[in-house]
mmCIF file of C-alpha atoms in Angstrom:
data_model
loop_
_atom_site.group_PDB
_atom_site.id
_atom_site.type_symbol
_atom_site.label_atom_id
_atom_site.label_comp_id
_atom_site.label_asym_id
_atom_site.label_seq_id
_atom_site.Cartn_x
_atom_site.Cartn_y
_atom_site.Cartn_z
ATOM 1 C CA UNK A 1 127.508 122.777 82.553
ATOM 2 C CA UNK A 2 124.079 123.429 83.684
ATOM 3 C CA UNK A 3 122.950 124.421 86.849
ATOM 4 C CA UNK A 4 122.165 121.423 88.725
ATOM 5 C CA UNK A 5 125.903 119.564 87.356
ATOM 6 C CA UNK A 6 127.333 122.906 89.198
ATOM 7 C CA UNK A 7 125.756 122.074 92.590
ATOM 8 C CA UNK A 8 126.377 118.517 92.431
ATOM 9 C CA UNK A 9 129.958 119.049 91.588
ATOM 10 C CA UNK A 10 130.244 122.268 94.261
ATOM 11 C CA UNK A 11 128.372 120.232 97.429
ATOM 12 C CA UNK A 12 129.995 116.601 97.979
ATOM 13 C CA UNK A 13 126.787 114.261 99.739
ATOM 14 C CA UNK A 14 126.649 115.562 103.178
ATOM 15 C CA UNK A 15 127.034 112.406 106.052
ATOM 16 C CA UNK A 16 123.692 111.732 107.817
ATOM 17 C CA UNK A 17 125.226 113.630 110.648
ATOM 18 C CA UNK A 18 125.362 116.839 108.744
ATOM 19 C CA UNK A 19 121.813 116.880 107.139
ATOM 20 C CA UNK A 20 120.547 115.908 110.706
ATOM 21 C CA UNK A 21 122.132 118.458 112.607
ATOM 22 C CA UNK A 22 120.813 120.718 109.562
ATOM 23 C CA UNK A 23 117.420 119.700 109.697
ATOM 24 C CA UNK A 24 117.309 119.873 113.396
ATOM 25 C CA UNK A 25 118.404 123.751 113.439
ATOM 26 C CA UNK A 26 115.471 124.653 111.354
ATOM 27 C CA UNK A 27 113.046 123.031 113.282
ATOM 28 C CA UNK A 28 113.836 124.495 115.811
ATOM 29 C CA UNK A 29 114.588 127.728 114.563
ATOM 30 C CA UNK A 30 110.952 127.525 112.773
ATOM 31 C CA UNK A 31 109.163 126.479 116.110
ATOM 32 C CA UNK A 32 111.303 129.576 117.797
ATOM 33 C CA UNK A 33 110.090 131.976 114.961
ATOM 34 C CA UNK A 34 106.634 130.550 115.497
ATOM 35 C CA UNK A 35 106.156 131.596 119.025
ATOM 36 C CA UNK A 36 107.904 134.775 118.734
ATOM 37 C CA UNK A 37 105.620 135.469 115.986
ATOM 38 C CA UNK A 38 102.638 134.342 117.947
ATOM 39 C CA UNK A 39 103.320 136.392 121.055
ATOM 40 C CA UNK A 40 103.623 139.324 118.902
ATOM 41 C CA UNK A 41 107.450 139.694 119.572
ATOM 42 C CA UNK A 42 108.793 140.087 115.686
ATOM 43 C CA UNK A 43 106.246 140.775 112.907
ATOM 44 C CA UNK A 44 106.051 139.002 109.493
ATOM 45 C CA UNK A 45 109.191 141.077 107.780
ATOM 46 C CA UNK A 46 111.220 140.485 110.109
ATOM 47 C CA UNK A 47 110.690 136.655 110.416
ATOM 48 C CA UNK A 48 111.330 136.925 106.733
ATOM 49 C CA UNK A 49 114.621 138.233 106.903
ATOM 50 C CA UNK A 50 115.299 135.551 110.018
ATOM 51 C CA UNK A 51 114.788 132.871 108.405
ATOM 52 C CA UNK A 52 116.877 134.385 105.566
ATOM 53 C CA UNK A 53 119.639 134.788 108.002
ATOM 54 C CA UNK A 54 119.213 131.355 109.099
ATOM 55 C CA UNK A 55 119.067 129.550 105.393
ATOM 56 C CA UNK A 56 122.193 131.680 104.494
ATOM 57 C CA UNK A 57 124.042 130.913 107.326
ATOM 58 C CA UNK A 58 123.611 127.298 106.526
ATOM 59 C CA UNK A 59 124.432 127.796 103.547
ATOM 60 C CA UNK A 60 128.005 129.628 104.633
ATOM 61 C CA UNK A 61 128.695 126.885 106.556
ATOM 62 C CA UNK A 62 127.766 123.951 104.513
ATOM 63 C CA UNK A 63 129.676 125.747 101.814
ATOM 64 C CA UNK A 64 133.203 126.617 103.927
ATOM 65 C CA UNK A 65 133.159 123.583 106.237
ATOM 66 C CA UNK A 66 130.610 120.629 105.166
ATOM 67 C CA UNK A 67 131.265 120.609 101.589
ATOM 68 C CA UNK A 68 134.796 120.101 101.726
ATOM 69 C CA UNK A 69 136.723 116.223 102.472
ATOM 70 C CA UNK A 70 138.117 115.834 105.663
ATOM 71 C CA UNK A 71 142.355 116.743 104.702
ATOM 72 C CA UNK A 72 144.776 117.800 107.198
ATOM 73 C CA UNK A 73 145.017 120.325 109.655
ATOM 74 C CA UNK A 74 146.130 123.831 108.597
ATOM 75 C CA UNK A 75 146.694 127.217 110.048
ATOM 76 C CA UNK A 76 147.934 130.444 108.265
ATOM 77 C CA UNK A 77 148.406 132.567 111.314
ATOM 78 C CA UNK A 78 150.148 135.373 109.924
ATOM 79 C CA UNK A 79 147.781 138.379 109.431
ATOM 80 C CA UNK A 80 147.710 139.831 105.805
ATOM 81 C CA UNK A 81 149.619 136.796 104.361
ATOM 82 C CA UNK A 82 147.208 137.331 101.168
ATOM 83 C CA UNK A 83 147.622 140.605 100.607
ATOM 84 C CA UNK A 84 151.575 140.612 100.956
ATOM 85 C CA UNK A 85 151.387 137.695 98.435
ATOM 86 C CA UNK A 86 149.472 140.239 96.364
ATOM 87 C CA UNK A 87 151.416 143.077 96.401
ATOM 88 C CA UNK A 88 154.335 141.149 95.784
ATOM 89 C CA UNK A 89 153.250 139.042 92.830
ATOM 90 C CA UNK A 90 151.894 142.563 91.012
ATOM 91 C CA UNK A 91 155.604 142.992 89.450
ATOM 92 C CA UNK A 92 155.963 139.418 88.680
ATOM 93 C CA UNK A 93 154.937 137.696 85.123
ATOM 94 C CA UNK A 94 151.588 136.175 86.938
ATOM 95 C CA UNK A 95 150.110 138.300 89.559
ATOM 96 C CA UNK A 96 147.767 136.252 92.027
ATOM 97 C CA UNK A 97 144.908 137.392 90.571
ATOM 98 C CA UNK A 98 142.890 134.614 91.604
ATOM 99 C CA UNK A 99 143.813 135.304 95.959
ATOM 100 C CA UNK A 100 142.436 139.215 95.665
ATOM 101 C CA UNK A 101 139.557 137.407 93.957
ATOM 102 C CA UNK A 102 139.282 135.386 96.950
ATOM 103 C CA UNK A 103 139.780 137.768 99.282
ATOM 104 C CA UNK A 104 137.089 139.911 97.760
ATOM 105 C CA UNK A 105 134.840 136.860 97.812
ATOM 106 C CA UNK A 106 135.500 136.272 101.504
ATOM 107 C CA UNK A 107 134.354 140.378 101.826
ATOM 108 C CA UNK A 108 131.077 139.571 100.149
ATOM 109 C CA UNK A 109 130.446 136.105 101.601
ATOM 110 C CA UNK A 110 129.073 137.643 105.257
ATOM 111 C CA UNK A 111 127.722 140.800 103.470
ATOM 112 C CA UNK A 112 124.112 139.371 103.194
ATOM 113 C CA UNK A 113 124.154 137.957 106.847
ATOM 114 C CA UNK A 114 124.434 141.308 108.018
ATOM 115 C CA UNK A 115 122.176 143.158 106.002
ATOM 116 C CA UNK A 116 119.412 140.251 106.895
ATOM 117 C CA UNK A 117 120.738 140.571 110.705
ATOM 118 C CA UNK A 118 119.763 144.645 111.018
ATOM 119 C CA UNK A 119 116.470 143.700 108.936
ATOM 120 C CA UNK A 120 115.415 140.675 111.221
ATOM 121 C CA UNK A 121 116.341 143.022 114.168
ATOM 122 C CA UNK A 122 114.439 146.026 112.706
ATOM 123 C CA UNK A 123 116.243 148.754 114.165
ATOM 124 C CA UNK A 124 120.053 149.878 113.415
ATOM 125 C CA UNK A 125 122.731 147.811 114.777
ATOM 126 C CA UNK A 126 125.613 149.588 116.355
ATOM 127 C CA UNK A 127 128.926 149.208 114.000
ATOM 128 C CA UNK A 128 130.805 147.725 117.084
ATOM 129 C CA UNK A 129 128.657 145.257 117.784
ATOM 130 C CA UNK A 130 128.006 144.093 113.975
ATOM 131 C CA UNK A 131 132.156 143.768 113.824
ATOM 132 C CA UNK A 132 131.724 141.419 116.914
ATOM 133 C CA UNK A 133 129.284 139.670 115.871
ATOM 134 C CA UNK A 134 130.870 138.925 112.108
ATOM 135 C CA UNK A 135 134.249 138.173 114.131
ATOM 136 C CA UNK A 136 132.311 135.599 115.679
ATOM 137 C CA UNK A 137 130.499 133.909 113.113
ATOM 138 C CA UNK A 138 133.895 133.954 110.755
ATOM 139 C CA UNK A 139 135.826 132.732 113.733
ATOM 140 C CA UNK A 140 133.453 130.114 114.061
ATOM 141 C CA UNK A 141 133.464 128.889 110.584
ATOM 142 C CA UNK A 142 137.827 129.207 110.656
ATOM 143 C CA UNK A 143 137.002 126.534 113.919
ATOM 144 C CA UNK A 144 135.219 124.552 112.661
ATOM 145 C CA UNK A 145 137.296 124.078 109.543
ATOM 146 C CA UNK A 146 140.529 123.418 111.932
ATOM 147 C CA UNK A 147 138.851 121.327 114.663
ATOM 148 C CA UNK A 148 137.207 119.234 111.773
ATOM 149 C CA UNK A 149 140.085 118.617 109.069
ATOM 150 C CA UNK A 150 138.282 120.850 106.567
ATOM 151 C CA UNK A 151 139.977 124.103 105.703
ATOM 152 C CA UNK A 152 142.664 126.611 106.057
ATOM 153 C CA UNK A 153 142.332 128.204 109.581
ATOM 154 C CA UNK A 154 143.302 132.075 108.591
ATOM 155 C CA UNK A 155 143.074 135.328 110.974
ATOM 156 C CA UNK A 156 142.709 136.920 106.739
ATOM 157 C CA UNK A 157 139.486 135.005 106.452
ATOM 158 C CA UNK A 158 138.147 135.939 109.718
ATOM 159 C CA UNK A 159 139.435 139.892 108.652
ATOM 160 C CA UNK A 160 137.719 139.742 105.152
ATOM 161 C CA UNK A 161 134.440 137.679 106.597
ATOM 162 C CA UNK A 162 134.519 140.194 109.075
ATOM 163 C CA UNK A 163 134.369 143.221 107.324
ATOM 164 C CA UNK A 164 131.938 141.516 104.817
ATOM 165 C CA UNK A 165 129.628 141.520 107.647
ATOM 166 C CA UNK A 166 130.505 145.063 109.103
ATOM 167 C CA UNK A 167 129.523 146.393 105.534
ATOM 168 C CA UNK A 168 125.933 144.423 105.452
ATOM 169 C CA UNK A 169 125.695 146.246 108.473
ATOM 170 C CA UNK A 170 126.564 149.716 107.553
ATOM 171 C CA UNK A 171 123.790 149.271 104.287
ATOM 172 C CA UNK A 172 121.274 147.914 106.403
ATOM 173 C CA UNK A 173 121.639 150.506 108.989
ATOM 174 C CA UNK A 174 121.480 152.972 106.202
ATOM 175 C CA UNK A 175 118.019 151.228 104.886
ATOM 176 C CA UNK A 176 116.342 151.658 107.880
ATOM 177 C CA UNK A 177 117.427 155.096 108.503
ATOM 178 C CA UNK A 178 115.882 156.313 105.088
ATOM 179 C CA UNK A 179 113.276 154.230 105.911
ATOM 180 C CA UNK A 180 112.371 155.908 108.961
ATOM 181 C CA UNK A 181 112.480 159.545 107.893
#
């Protein structure tokens, strides 16, 4: 299957309502940039890596929430569920190979957004408040997916996202610090 037969098959046709609200946010994240730039607030590296932070973080969403048919409501609210699964299929004749994969995919999915988030910034970003801000963003996207029909709302996604981000953090902090010396 070739690349383009992958997206179309990954990303159902978004409802006008979704590409609007889409195109909307980077207009107006494009005319923010644009002034900040202008007034000398952020230079041209770090409205780079902002607009990479935005694009992504469409892109998270449209790929956890908007991509997926309205189903019904869900909610795993037991913490670890996936990992107890886990460990208890590993003496079983088929381990769930395929949740750790998605648990380690959940890890990685917010990694970028915080690497791009100390880069747009340009300075470190405390640990504590990279975990808030990745609880946020995952506990938005676990919302969304409730309030709108579209998901599994999971305190293990919001855990995994979570420390996704926290790690983006921890590299990018660790960039700029070499960077600096």
């Amino acid at each position: 299957m070739d690349i383009y037969q992958t997206v179309i098959s990954h990303y159902p046709h978004w409802s006008k309502i979704e590409l609007i609200a889409v195109v909307i946010v980077m207009i107006i994240s494009f005319i923010i940039l644009d002034r900040f730039y202008k007034k000398d607030k952020i230079n041209r590296i770090q409205m780079f890596f902002c607009i990479l932070f935005i694009i992504y973080l469409l892109h998270v969403y449209g790929s956890t929430v908007f991509s997926r048919l309205p189903s019904k409501r869900i909610c795993k609210l037991e913490v670890f569920w996936s990992w107890k699964e886990i460990l208890n299929s590993m003496n079983t004749t088929y381990p769930k190979y395929e949740l750790l994969l998605e648990n380690t995919l959940n890890v990685i999915m917010l990694l970028p957004l915080g690497i791009f988030l100390s880069l747009t910034y340009g300075k470190k970003i405390d640990w504590k408040v990279g975990l808030l801000i990745g609880i946020g963003i995952s506990f938005s996207i676990e919302l969304l997916q409730l309030v709108l029909c579209r998901g599994l709302f999971e305190f293990d996604d919001i855990i995994h996202n979570s420390l996704g981000f926290l790690i983006g953090i921890l590299i990018s902090n660790r960039i700029l610090r070499k960077s600096c010396k």
